[in-house]
Amino acid sequence: MKERTLLVGGLSRVHDALLAAALRGVGVDTVALTPRTNRGLALARAVGNHGQCNPAHYAVGAVLEHARASGLAPAEFASTHAWLTVGSCGPCRLAAFGFEYSRVLAASRLGDLAIHLVDSLSFLPARGQSPLFQIEPSRARALLSAVVAGDVLSRSGLELRPYAVDPADVDAVVDAGICDLVFALERGASPLAAIEAHGERARAVPRDRTRVLPRVVVTGEPWTTLADGDPSYDLLRRLANHGAEVLAPTASDWLRYQIWTAKEDARRSARDVVPTREVDALDRADHEVVRLWTSLASAAGIDGASLADPDELAELARPYYPPEVRGGSAHLEVGRILMAQRDHLAHLALSLKPFGCLPSSALSDGIVSVLLCDDPRMRFLAIETTGDADATTESRVEMALSAATAVAERELAVACESRGLTSSGARLALESRAEQAPPPPGRRRFACTAAETLWRE
Ligand code: SF4
């Protein structure tokens, strides 16, 4: 009997295409799920639990739209397809995604569609055998390559966009990167050569490095910060198109957090003897994620983009949000924002989450807004996604960016004064350094990259 076609989706358009290709590369019949849209959200919500937060309905709504677009009768679609998804974003009160998926599919006459809910740690070949290990190692290895390659390609696009003379060039470069990576992954090849080719194309994009731009650290509920399109108001891309440098979490960061929580749980549950084999396997998995990220980021020419250290985030957040508390992004939002504040990495902290997200809206926002209220250098903006507040979101983001840009311009003025430069002299100095690498990661004197570049001279 023919195997069911596997629908793969749930992150971004970049990741979904690569994940599907990686599974084809190891012999699985897959297609990338249609992107999540507000139309899909409405379809799912119409037959689902109205109290459920929107990631579940966006996700299963995409399946409903995919089924409709297939031209097959619902029963035939359901019996010939299966859906691979990573389930919910954490053990919070609303994380009953599997149950909600079944409810919506049954109500849409797709009840026979098989759902394969996998744990995030299933993507890690070095994790070793465990009850959570549901994907065989070759497939896990392929999926991990796809996740990290998708992160690197997305991050590279985000870094290029605010400086590109024509944003359409960035779209073309990212699209070409997706095509090359799909071609490589579905042949079971390493993504390295495709990422190197992307790096070459990225370096050729005309850029204006003299721009004085605000920097935004994005936090929030994990799934929404990774999703593009309607579920996130496409906010990362829009911020970058507005001329903001964006520091956003990646799926690789999320994997590292999952590994970190598994290690903490293993240590805590061991009364006398720390389970060394379990912790070693998790350490190997973490090293594998970092190794892959480092080599692909270097090939793409974004060496300066590092992954956050989970131990450091936990210790920064601990006085305000105990890392033992789980659900959604848990302490990560507080940790990331405090790190950005301490190292002066951003002018604006933007928290993006579905409406009513318990860990983010109810907990992190309350903590972060107090921690930042007296800081003139970094503001805080919380955006809840509802699928119908695009215009309001646009105006709130524009106002916040305007204030952040004013801070960046003041920083440039201070840097110019300290170096004895006029504004035209500063422009000439920045133009002459256009081909040099941007300031390295780590602590800054100025969040504004132009000011920091002049200051470091
Ligand atoms: S973390 Fe937020 S979005 Fe995720 S299930 Fe919980 S409430 Fe919903």
CSV table of C-alpha atoms and ligand atoms in Angstrom, one decimal:
chain,number,residue,atom,x,y,z
A,1,MET,CA,0.0,0.0,0.0
A,2,LYS,CA,1.3,3.5,-0.9
A,3,GLU,CA,2.6,5.5,2.1
A,4,ARG,CA,0.8,8.6,3.0
A,5,THR,CA,2.2,11.9,1.8
A,6,LEU,CA,3.6,13.8,4.8
A,7,LEU,CA,2.6,17.5,5.2
A,8,VAL,CA,5.5,19.3,6.9
A,9,GLY,CA,5.1,22.8,8.3
A,10,GLY,CA,4.9,25.0,11.3
A,11,LEU,CA,7.9,27.4,11.3
A,12,SER,CA,8.6,29.8,8.5
A,13,ARG,CA,8.3,29.6,4.7
A,14,VAL,CA,12.1,29.1,4.6
A,15,HIS,CA,12.2,26.4,7.2
A,16,ASP,CA,9.1,24.5,6.0
A,17,ALA,CA,10.5,24.2,2.5
A,18,LEU,CA,13.9,23.0,3.8
A,19,LEU,CA,12.4,20.5,6.3
A,20,ALA,CA,10.2,18.9,3.6
A,21,ALA,CA,13.2,18.7,1.2
A,22,ALA,CA,15.4,17.2,3.9
A,23,LEU,CA,12.9,14.4,4.5
A,24,ARG,CA,12.6,13.7,0.8
A,25,GLY,CA,16.4,13.4,0.9
A,26,VAL,CA,16.1,10.4,3.2
A,27,GLY,CA,13.3,8.8,1.3
A,28,VAL,CA,10.1,10.2,2.9
A,29,ASP,CA,7.3,11.4,0.6
A,30,THR,CA,6.7,15.0,1.8
A,31,VAL,CA,5.4,18.3,0.8
A,32,ALA,CA,5.7,21.7,2.6
A,33,LEU,CA,2.4,22.7,4.2
A,34,THR,CA,0.8,25.7,2.7
A,35,PRO,CA,1.7,28.9,4.7
A,36,ARG,CA,-0.5,29.8,7.7
A,37,THR,CA,-2.9,32.6,6.9
A,38,ASN,CA,-5.6,34.6,8.6
A,39,ARG,CA,-8.1,32.8,6.3
A,40,GLY,CA,-6.9,29.4,7.7
A,41,LEU,CA,-7.1,30.8,11.2
A,42,ALA,CA,-10.8,31.8,10.6
A,43,LEU,CA,-11.6,28.4,9.2
A,44,ALA,CA,-10.1,26.6,12.2
A,45,ARG,CA,-11.5,28.9,14.8
A,46,ALA,CA,-15.0,28.5,13.3
A,47,VAL,CA,-15.1,24.9,14.3
A,48,GLY,CA,-12.6,25.0,17.2
A,49,ASN,CA,-12.4,26.1,20.8
A,50,HIS,CA,-12.6,29.9,20.8
A,51,GLY,CA,-10.5,30.1,24.0
A,52,GLN,CA,-7.5,28.4,22.4
A,53,CYS,CA,-4.6,30.7,21.6
A,54,ASN,CA,-4.0,31.2,18.0
A,55,PRO,CA,-0.8,29.2,17.1
A,56,ALA,CA,-2.9,26.0,17.2
A,57,HIS,CA,-5.6,27.4,14.9
A,58,TYR,CA,-3.1,29.0,12.5
A,59,ALA,CA,-1.3,25.6,12.3
A,60,VAL,CA,-4.4,23.4,11.8
A,61,GLY,CA,-5.9,26.1,9.6
A,62,ALA,CA,-3.1,25.7,7.2
A,63,VAL,CA,-3.9,22.0,6.9
A,64,LEU,CA,-7.6,22.9,6.1
A,65,GLU,CA,-6.4,25.3,3.4
A,66,HIS,CA,-4.0,22.7,2.0
A,67,ALA,CA,-6.7,20.1,1.8
A,68,ARG,CA,-9.1,22.6,0.0
A,69,ALA,CA,-6.4,23.6,-2.5
A,70,SER,CA,-5.6,19.9,-3.3
A,71,GLY,CA,-8.9,19.5,-5.1
A,72,LEU,CA,-9.4,16.1,-3.4
A,73,ALA,CA,-12.5,15.2,-1.4
A,74,PRO,CA,-11.9,15.6,2.3
A,75,ALA,CA,-12.0,11.8,3.0
A,76,GLU,CA,-9.6,11.1,0.1
A,77,PHE,CA,-7.2,13.8,1.3
A,78,ALA,CA,-7.3,12.6,4.9
A,79,SER,CA,-6.7,9.0,3.9
A,80,THR,CA,-3.7,9.8,1.7
A,81,HIS,CA,-1.9,12.3,3.8
A,82,ALA,CA,-0.4,12.7,7.3
A,83,TRP,CA,0.8,15.8,9.2
A,84,LEU,CA,4.1,16.1,10.9
A,85,THR,CA,4.2,18.9,13.5
A,86,VAL,CA,6.1,19.8,16.6
A,87,GLY,CA,3.1,20.3,18.7
A,88,SER,CA,2.6,23.1,21.2
A,89,CYS,CA,5.0,25.8,22.4
A,90,GLY,CA,5.2,24.7,26.0
A,91,PRO,CA,3.5,23.2,29.0
A,92,CYS,CA,1.2,26.2,29.7
A,93,ARG,CA,-2.5,26.1,30.4
A,94,LEU,CA,-3.4,26.4,26.7
A,95,ALA,CA,-1.0,23.9,25.3
A,96,ALA,CA,-3.6,21.3,24.4
A,97,PHE,CA,-2.7,21.5,20.7
A,98,GLY,CA,-3.0,17.8,19.8
A,99,PHE,CA,-6.5,17.7,21.2
A,100,GLU,CA,-7.5,20.9,19.4
A,101,TYR,CA,-6.0,19.7,16.1
A,102,SER,CA,-8.1,16.5,16.3
A,103,ARG,CA,-11.2,18.5,17.1
A,104,VAL,CA,-10.8,20.9,14.2
A,105,LEU,CA,-9.9,18.1,11.7
A,106,ALA,CA,-12.8,16.0,12.7
A,107,ALA,CA,-15.2,18.9,12.4
A,108,SER,CA,-13.8,19.6,8.9
A,109,ARG,CA,-14.3,15.9,7.7
A,110,LEU,CA,-10.6,15.3,7.9
A,111,GLY,CA,-10.7,13.2,11.0
A,112,ASP,CA,-8.8,10.3,9.3
A,113,LEU,CA,-5.7,12.5,8.7
A,114,ALA,CA,-2.9,11.0,10.8
A,115,ILE,CA,-1.1,13.6,13.0
A,116,HIS,CA,2.5,12.9,14.0
A,117,LEU,CA,3.3,15.1,16.9
A,118,VAL,CA,7.0,15.1,17.5
A,119,ASP,CA,9.1,16.5,20.4
A,120,SER,CA,11.6,19.2,19.4
A,121,LEU,CA,14.4,17.0,20.8
A,122,SER,CA,13.6,14.4,18.1
A,123,PHE,CA,15.6,16.6,15.7
A,124,LEU,CA,18.8,15.9,17.5
A,125,PRO,CA,20.7,12.8,16.3
A,126,ALA,CA,23.1,12.9,19.3
A,127,ARG,CA,20.3,12.8,21.8
A,128,GLY,CA,20.5,9.0,21.9
A,129,GLN,CA,17.7,6.5,22.6
A,130,SER,CA,14.9,7.8,24.9
A,131,PRO,CA,11.2,7.8,25.1
A,132,LEU,CA,11.2,11.1,23.2
A,133,PHE,CA,13.3,9.8,20.4
A,134,GLN,CA,10.7,9.3,17.6
A,135,ILE,CA,12.7,9.8,14.4
A,136,GLU,CA,15.5,7.6,13.2
A,137,PRO,CA,19.0,9.2,13.3
A,138,SER,CA,19.4,9.7,9.5
A,139,ARG,CA,16.1,11.6,9.4
A,140,ALA,CA,16.9,13.6,12.6
A,141,ARG,CA,20.3,14.6,11.1
A,142,ALA,CA,18.6,15.8,7.9
A,143,LEU,CA,16.0,17.7,9.8
A,144,LEU,CA,18.6,19.4,12.0
A,145,SER,CA,20.6,20.5,9.0
A,146,ALA,CA,17.4,21.9,7.5
A,147,VAL,CA,16.5,23.8,10.7
A,148,VAL,CA,20.0,25.4,11.1
A,149,ALA,CA,20.3,26.2,7.4
A,150,GLY,CA,16.9,27.8,7.5
A,151,ASP,CA,18.0,29.9,10.5
A,152,VAL,CA,21.2,31.0,8.8
A,153,LEU,CA,19.4,31.9,5.6
A,154,SER,CA,16.7,33.8,7.5
A,155,ARG,CA,19.2,35.7,9.7
A,156,SER,CA,21.3,36.6,6.7
A,157,GLY,CA,18.2,38.1,5.0
A,158,LEU,CA,17.4,40.1,8.2
A,159,GLU,CA,21.0,41.4,8.3
A,160,LEU,CA,21.0,42.5,4.6
A,161,ARG,CA,17.5,44.0,4.5
A,162,PRO,CA,17.9,47.3,6.4
A,163,TYR,CA,21.0,48.3,4.5
A,164,ALA,CA,20.0,47.1,1.1
A,165,VAL,CA,19.6,49.9,-1.5
A,166,ASP,CA,16.7,47.9,-3.0
A,167,PRO,CA,14.9,45.4,-0.7
A,168,ALA,CA,13.8,43.4,-3.8
A,169,ASP,CA,17.5,42.3,-4.1
A,170,VAL,CA,17.2,40.7,-0.7
A,171,ASP,CA,14.0,38.8,-1.6
A,172,ALA,CA,15.8,37.5,-4.8
A,173,VAL,CA,18.8,36.4,-2.8
A,174,VAL,CA,16.8,34.6,-0.2
A,175,ASP,CA,14.6,32.9,-2.8
A,176,ALA,CA,17.7,31.7,-4.6
A,177,GLY,CA,19.1,30.4,-1.3
A,178,ILE,CA,15.9,28.4,-0.7
A,179,CYS,CA,16.0,26.9,-4.2
A,180,ASP,CA,19.7,25.9,-3.8
A,181,LEU,CA,19.1,24.4,-0.3
A,182,VAL,CA,16.0,22.5,-1.4
A,183,PHE,CA,18.0,21.1,-4.3
A,184,ALA,CA,20.9,20.0,-2.0
A,185,LEU,CA,18.8,18.7,0.9
A,186,GLU,CA,16.5,16.6,-1.3
A,187,ARG,CA,19.6,14.8,-2.7
A,188,GLY,CA,20.8,14.1,0.8
A,189,ALA,CA,23.7,16.5,0.4
A,190,SER,CA,25.2,18.9,3.0
A,191,PRO,CA,23.7,22.4,2.9
A,192,LEU,CA,27.2,24.0,3.1
A,193,ALA,CA,27.8,24.6,-0.6
A,194,ALA,CA,24.4,26.1,-1.0
A,195,ILE,CA,25.0,28.4,1.9
A,196,GLU,CA,28.4,29.4,0.5
A,197,ALA,CA,26.7,30.3,-2.8
A,198,HIS,CA,24.2,32.3,-0.9
A,199,GLY,CA,27.0,34.2,0.9
A,200,GLU,CA,28.5,35.1,-2.4
A,201,ARG,CA,25.2,36.5,-3.7
A,202,ALA,CA,24.6,38.3,-0.4
A,203,ARG,CA,27.9,40.1,-0.6
A,204,ALA,CA,27.0,41.4,-4.0
A,205,VAL,CA,23.8,43.1,-2.9
A,206,PRO,CA,24.4,46.9,-3.0
A,207,ARG,CA,24.2,48.3,0.5
A,208,ASP,CA,24.3,51.7,2.1
A,209,ARG,CA,26.4,51.3,5.3
A,210,THR,CA,26.1,54.9,6.2
A,211,ARG,CA,22.6,54.5,7.4
A,212,VAL,CA,21.9,55.4,11.1
A,213,LEU,CA,19.5,52.7,12.2
A,214,PRO,CA,17.7,51.7,15.3
A,215,ARG,CA,18.3,48.2,16.7
A,216,VAL,CA,15.4,46.0,17.9
A,217,VAL,CA,15.7,42.9,20.1
A,218,VAL,CA,12.7,40.7,19.4
A,219,THR,CA,11.4,38.3,22.0
A,220,GLY,CA,8.1,36.7,22.7
A,221,GLU,CA,6.3,33.4,22.4
A,222,PRO,CA,8.6,31.0,20.6
A,223,TRP,CA,6.4,30.0,17.7
A,224,THR,CA,5.2,33.5,16.8
A,225,THR,CA,8.7,34.9,16.7
A,226,LEU,CA,9.8,32.2,14.3
A,227,ALA,CA,6.7,32.3,12.1
A,228,ASP,CA,6.5,34.7,9.1
A,229,GLY,CA,3.4,36.0,7.3
A,230,ASP,CA,0.0,36.5,8.9
A,231,PRO,CA,0.7,34.8,12.3
A,232,SER,CA,3.4,37.4,13.2
A,233,TYR,CA,2.1,40.2,11.1
A,234,ASP,CA,5.3,39.5,9.2
A,235,LEU,CA,6.9,41.7,11.7
A,236,LEU,CA,10.6,40.8,11.4
A,237,ARG,CA,10.6,41.5,7.7
A,238,ARG,CA,8.6,44.7,8.2
A,239,LEU,CA,10.9,46.0,10.9
A,240,ALA,CA,13.9,45.4,8.6
A,241,ASN,CA,12.1,47.0,5.7
A,242,HIS,CA,11.4,50.0,7.9
A,243,GLY,CA,15.2,50.2,8.4
A,244,ALA,CA,15.7,48.5,11.7
A,245,GLU,CA,18.5,46.1,12.6
A,246,VAL,CA,16.7,43.1,14.1
A,247,LEU,CA,18.0,40.6,16.7
A,248,ALA,CA,15.6,37.8,16.7
A,249,PRO,CA,15.6,34.3,18.3
A,250,THR,CA,16.1,31.3,16.0
A,251,ALA,CA,14.8,27.8,15.9
A,252,SER,CA,18.4,26.8,16.8
A,253,ASP,CA,18.1,28.9,20.0
A,254,TRP,CA,14.8,27.1,20.8
A,255,LEU,CA,16.5,23.7,20.3
A,256,ARG,CA,19.3,24.7,22.7
A,257,TYR,CA,16.7,25.8,25.2
A,258,GLN,CA,15.0,22.5,24.9
A,259,ILE,CA,18.3,20.7,25.5
A,260,TRP,CA,19.0,23.0,28.5
A,261,THR,CA,15.7,22.2,30.1
A,262,ALA,CA,16.1,18.4,29.5
A,263,LYS,CA,19.6,18.6,31.2
A,264,GLU,CA,18.2,20.6,34.1
A,265,ASP,CA,15.4,18.1,34.5
A,266,ALA,CA,17.8,15.1,34.4
A,267,ARG,CA,20.0,16.7,37.1
A,268,ARG,CA,17.1,17.6,39.3
A,269,SER,CA,15.4,14.2,39.1
A,270,ALA,CA,18.7,12.5,40.1
A,271,ARG,CA,18.8,12.4,43.9
A,272,ASP,CA,22.3,11.1,44.4
A,273,VAL,CA,24.0,10.4,41.1
A,274,VAL,CA,23.8,12.7,38.1
A,275,PRO,CA,22.7,10.7,35.0
A,276,THR,CA,26.0,11.2,33.2
A,277,ARG,CA,25.0,9.3,30.0
A,278,GLU,CA,21.9,11.3,29.6
A,279,VAL,CA,23.6,14.6,30.2
A,280,ASP,CA,26.5,13.7,27.9
A,281,ALA,CA,24.1,12.9,25.1
A,282,LEU,CA,22.4,16.2,25.6
A,283,ASP,CA,25.8,18.0,25.7
A,284,ARG,CA,26.7,16.3,22.4
A,285,ALA,CA,23.4,17.4,20.9
A,286,ASP,CA,24.0,21.0,22.0
A,287,HIS,CA,27.6,21.0,20.5
A,288,GLU,CA,26.2,19.6,17.3
A,289,VAL,CA,23.7,22.5,17.0
A,290,VAL,CA,26.4,25.1,17.8
A,291,ARG,CA,28.9,23.4,15.4
A,292,LEU,CA,26.4,23.4,12.5
A,293,TRP,CA,25.4,27.0,13.2
A,294,THR,CA,29.0,28.2,13.4
A,295,SER,CA,30.0,26.6,10.1
A,296,LEU,CA,26.9,27.6,8.2
A,297,ALA,CA,26.9,31.2,9.6
A,298,SER,CA,30.6,31.6,8.6
A,299,ALA,CA,29.8,30.3,5.1
A,300,ALA,CA,27.0,32.8,4.8
A,301,GLY,CA,29.3,35.6,5.9
A,302,ILE,CA,27.3,36.3,9.1
A,303,ASP,CA,30.0,35.2,11.6
A,304,GLY,CA,29.0,37.9,14.0
A,305,ALA,CA,25.5,36.4,14.5
A,306,SER,CA,25.9,34.1,17.5
A,307,LEU,CA,23.5,31.9,19.4
A,308,ALA,CA,22.5,33.0,22.9
A,309,ASP,CA,24.1,31.0,25.8
A,310,PRO,CA,21.2,29.3,27.6
A,311,ASP,CA,23.1,29.2,31.0
A,312,GLU,CA,23.8,33.0,30.7
A,313,LEU,CA,20.1,33.7,29.9
A,314,ALA,CA,18.9,31.6,32.8
A,315,GLU,CA,21.3,33.4,35.3
A,316,LEU,CA,20.3,36.8,34.1
A,317,ALA,CA,16.6,36.1,34.4
A,318,ARG,CA,16.8,34.1,37.7
A,319,PRO,CA,16.2,37.0,40.1
A,320,TYR,CA,13.0,38.0,38.3
A,321,TYR,CA,11.7,34.8,36.5
A,322,PRO,CA,12.9,31.5,38.0
A,323,PRO,CA,14.2,29.3,35.2
A,324,GLU,CA,12.4,26.3,36.8
A,325,VAL,CA,9.1,27.8,35.7
A,326,ARG,CA,8.3,26.4,32.3
A,327,GLY,CA,5.8,27.2,29.5
A,328,GLY,CA,6.2,29.2,26.2
A,329,SER,CA,9.4,31.1,26.2
A,330,ALA,CA,9.5,31.0,30.0
A,331,HIS,CA,12.5,33.0,31.4
A,332,LEU,CA,14.0,33.5,27.9
A,333,GLU,CA,12.3,36.8,27.2
A,334,VAL,CA,13.5,38.4,30.5
A,335,GLY,CA,17.0,36.9,29.9
A,336,ARG,CA,17.3,38.1,26.3
A,337,ILE,CA,16.1,41.6,27.2
A,338,LEU,CA,18.4,41.9,30.2
A,339,MET,CA,21.3,40.8,28.1
A,340,ALA,CA,20.5,43.4,25.4
A,341,GLN,CA,20.2,46.0,28.1
A,342,ARG,CA,23.5,45.0,29.9
A,343,ASP,CA,25.5,44.8,26.6
A,344,HIS,CA,23.7,47.8,25.1
A,345,LEU,CA,22.7,45.9,22.0
A,346,ALA,CA,19.3,47.5,21.2
A,347,HIS,CA,17.2,50.6,21.4
A,348,LEU,CA,13.9,48.8,21.5
A,349,ALA,CA,12.7,45.5,23.0
A,350,LEU,CA,9.7,44.2,21.1
A,351,SER,CA,7.8,41.2,22.6
A,352,LEU,CA,5.6,39.4,20.0
A,353,LYS,CA,3.0,36.9,21.1
A,354,PRO,CA,-0.5,35.6,20.4
A,355,PHE,CA,-3.3,37.4,22.2
A,356,GLY,CA,-3.5,36.4,25.8
A,357,CYS,CA,-0.4,34.2,25.8
A,358,LEU,CA,0.0,33.3,29.5
A,359,PRO,CA,3.8,33.1,29.9
A,360,SER,CA,4.5,36.1,27.7
A,361,SER,CA,1.6,38.6,28.2
A,362,ALA,CA,0.8,37.8,31.8
A,363,LEU,CA,4.3,37.2,33.2
A,364,SER,CA,7.2,38.5,31.1
A,365,ASP,CA,5.6,41.7,30.0
A,366,GLY,CA,4.9,42.7,33.6
A,367,ILE,CA,8.5,42.0,34.6
A,368,VAL,CA,10.2,43.6,31.6
A,369,SER,CA,8.1,46.7,31.6
A,370,VAL,CA,9.2,47.4,35.2
A,371,LEU,CA,12.8,46.5,34.5
A,372,LEU,CA,13.0,48.9,31.5
A,373,CYS,CA,10.8,51.7,32.7
A,374,ASP,CA,13.7,53.9,33.9
A,375,ASP,CA,16.1,53.1,31.1
A,376,PRO,CA,16.2,56.0,28.6
A,377,ARG,CA,18.3,54.0,26.1
A,378,MET,CA,15.9,51.0,25.6
A,379,ARG,CA,12.1,51.1,25.3
A,380,PHE,CA,9.7,48.2,25.5
A,381,LEU,CA,6.8,47.4,23.1
A,382,ALA,CA,4.5,44.4,23.4
A,383,ILE,CA,2.5,43.3,20.4
A,384,GLU,CA,-0.2,40.7,20.6
A,385,THR,CA,-1.2,39.0,17.4
A,386,THR,CA,-4.9,38.5,16.7
A,387,GLY,CA,-4.9,38.3,12.9
A,388,ASP,CA,-7.0,41.5,12.6
A,389,ALA,CA,-4.9,44.4,14.0
A,390,ASP,CA,-2.4,44.9,11.2
A,391,ALA,CA,-3.0,48.6,10.8
A,392,THR,CA,-2.8,49.3,14.6
A,393,THR,CA,0.3,47.2,14.8
A,394,GLU,CA,1.9,49.2,12.0
A,395,SER,CA,1.3,52.5,13.6
A,396,ARG,CA,2.5,51.3,17.0
A,397,VAL,CA,5.7,49.9,15.5
A,398,GLU,CA,6.4,53.1,13.5
A,399,MET,CA,6.1,55.3,16.6
A,400,ALA,CA,8.4,53.0,18.6
A,401,LEU,CA,10.9,52.9,15.7
A,402,SER,CA,10.8,56.7,15.4
A,403,ALA,CA,11.7,57.1,19.1
A,404,ALA,CA,14.4,54.4,18.8
A,405,THR,CA,15.9,56.2,15.7
A,406,ALA,CA,16.1,59.4,17.7
A,407,VAL,CA,18.2,57.6,20.3
A,408,ALA,CA,20.4,56.1,17.5
A,409,GLU,CA,21.0,59.6,16.1
A,410,ARG,CA,22.0,61.0,19.5
A,411,GLU,CA,24.5,58.1,19.8
A,412,LEU,CA,26.0,59.0,16.5
A,413,ALA,CA,26.3,62.6,17.5
A,414,VAL,CA,28.2,61.5,20.7
A,415,ALA,CA,30.5,59.2,18.7
A,416,CYS,CA,31.2,62.0,16.1
A,417,GLU,CA,32.0,64.4,18.9
A,418,SER,CA,34.4,61.9,20.6
A,419,ARG,CA,36.2,61.4,17.3
A,420,GLY,CA,36.1,65.0,16.2
A,421,LEU,CA,34.0,64.3,13.1
A,422,THR,CA,31.4,66.4,11.4
A,423,SER,CA,28.3,64.7,10.0
A,424,SER,CA,29.8,64.7,6.5
A,425,GLY,CA,33.1,63.4,7.9
A,426,ALA,CA,31.2,60.6,9.6
A,427,ARG,CA,29.5,59.7,6.4
A,428,LEU,CA,32.8,59.6,4.5
A,429,ALA,CA,34.3,57.5,7.3
A,430,LEU,CA,31.5,55.0,7.2
A,431,GLU,CA,31.6,54.8,3.4
A,432,SER,CA,35.3,54.0,3.5
A,433,ARG,CA,34.5,51.1,5.9
A,434,ALA,CA,31.5,49.8,4.0
A,435,GLU,CA,33.4,46.6,3.0
A,436,GLN,CA,34.6,45.8,6.5
A,437,ALA,CA,32.8,43.5,8.9
A,438,PRO,CA,30.3,45.1,11.2
A,439,PRO,CA,31.3,45.4,14.9
A,440,PRO,CA,31.8,41.9,16.5
A,441,PRO,CA,29.1,40.4,18.8
A,442,GLY,CA,29.3,41.2,22.5
A,443,ARG,CA,29.1,44.4,24.6
A,444,ARG,CA,28.9,47.7,22.8
A,445,ARG,CA,29.3,51.3,23.8
A,446,PHE,CA,26.5,52.3,21.4
A,447,ALA,CA,23.6,50.1,20.2
A,448,CYS,CA,23.7,52.1,16.9
A,449,THR,CA,26.0,50.2,14.5
A,450,ALA,CA,27.1,53.4,12.7
A,451,ALA,CA,28.0,55.1,16.0
A,452,GLU,CA,29.7,51.9,17.3
A,453,THR,CA,31.8,51.6,14.1
A,454,LEU,CA,33.1,55.2,14.4
A,455,TRP,CA,33.7,54.7,18.1
A,456,ARG,CA,35.8,51.6,17.6
A,457,GLU,CA,38.1,53.4,15.1
B,1,SF4,S1,2.9,29.7,25.4
B,1,SF4,FE1,1.3,31.2,24.8
B,1,SF4,S2,0.8,30.7,22.7
B,1,SF4,FE2,1.9,29.0,23.5
B,1,SF4,S3,0.3,27.6,24.2
B,1,SF4,FE3,0.9,28.9,26.0
B,1,SF4,S4,-0.6,30.6,25.9
B,1,SF4,FE4,-0.6,29.6,23.9
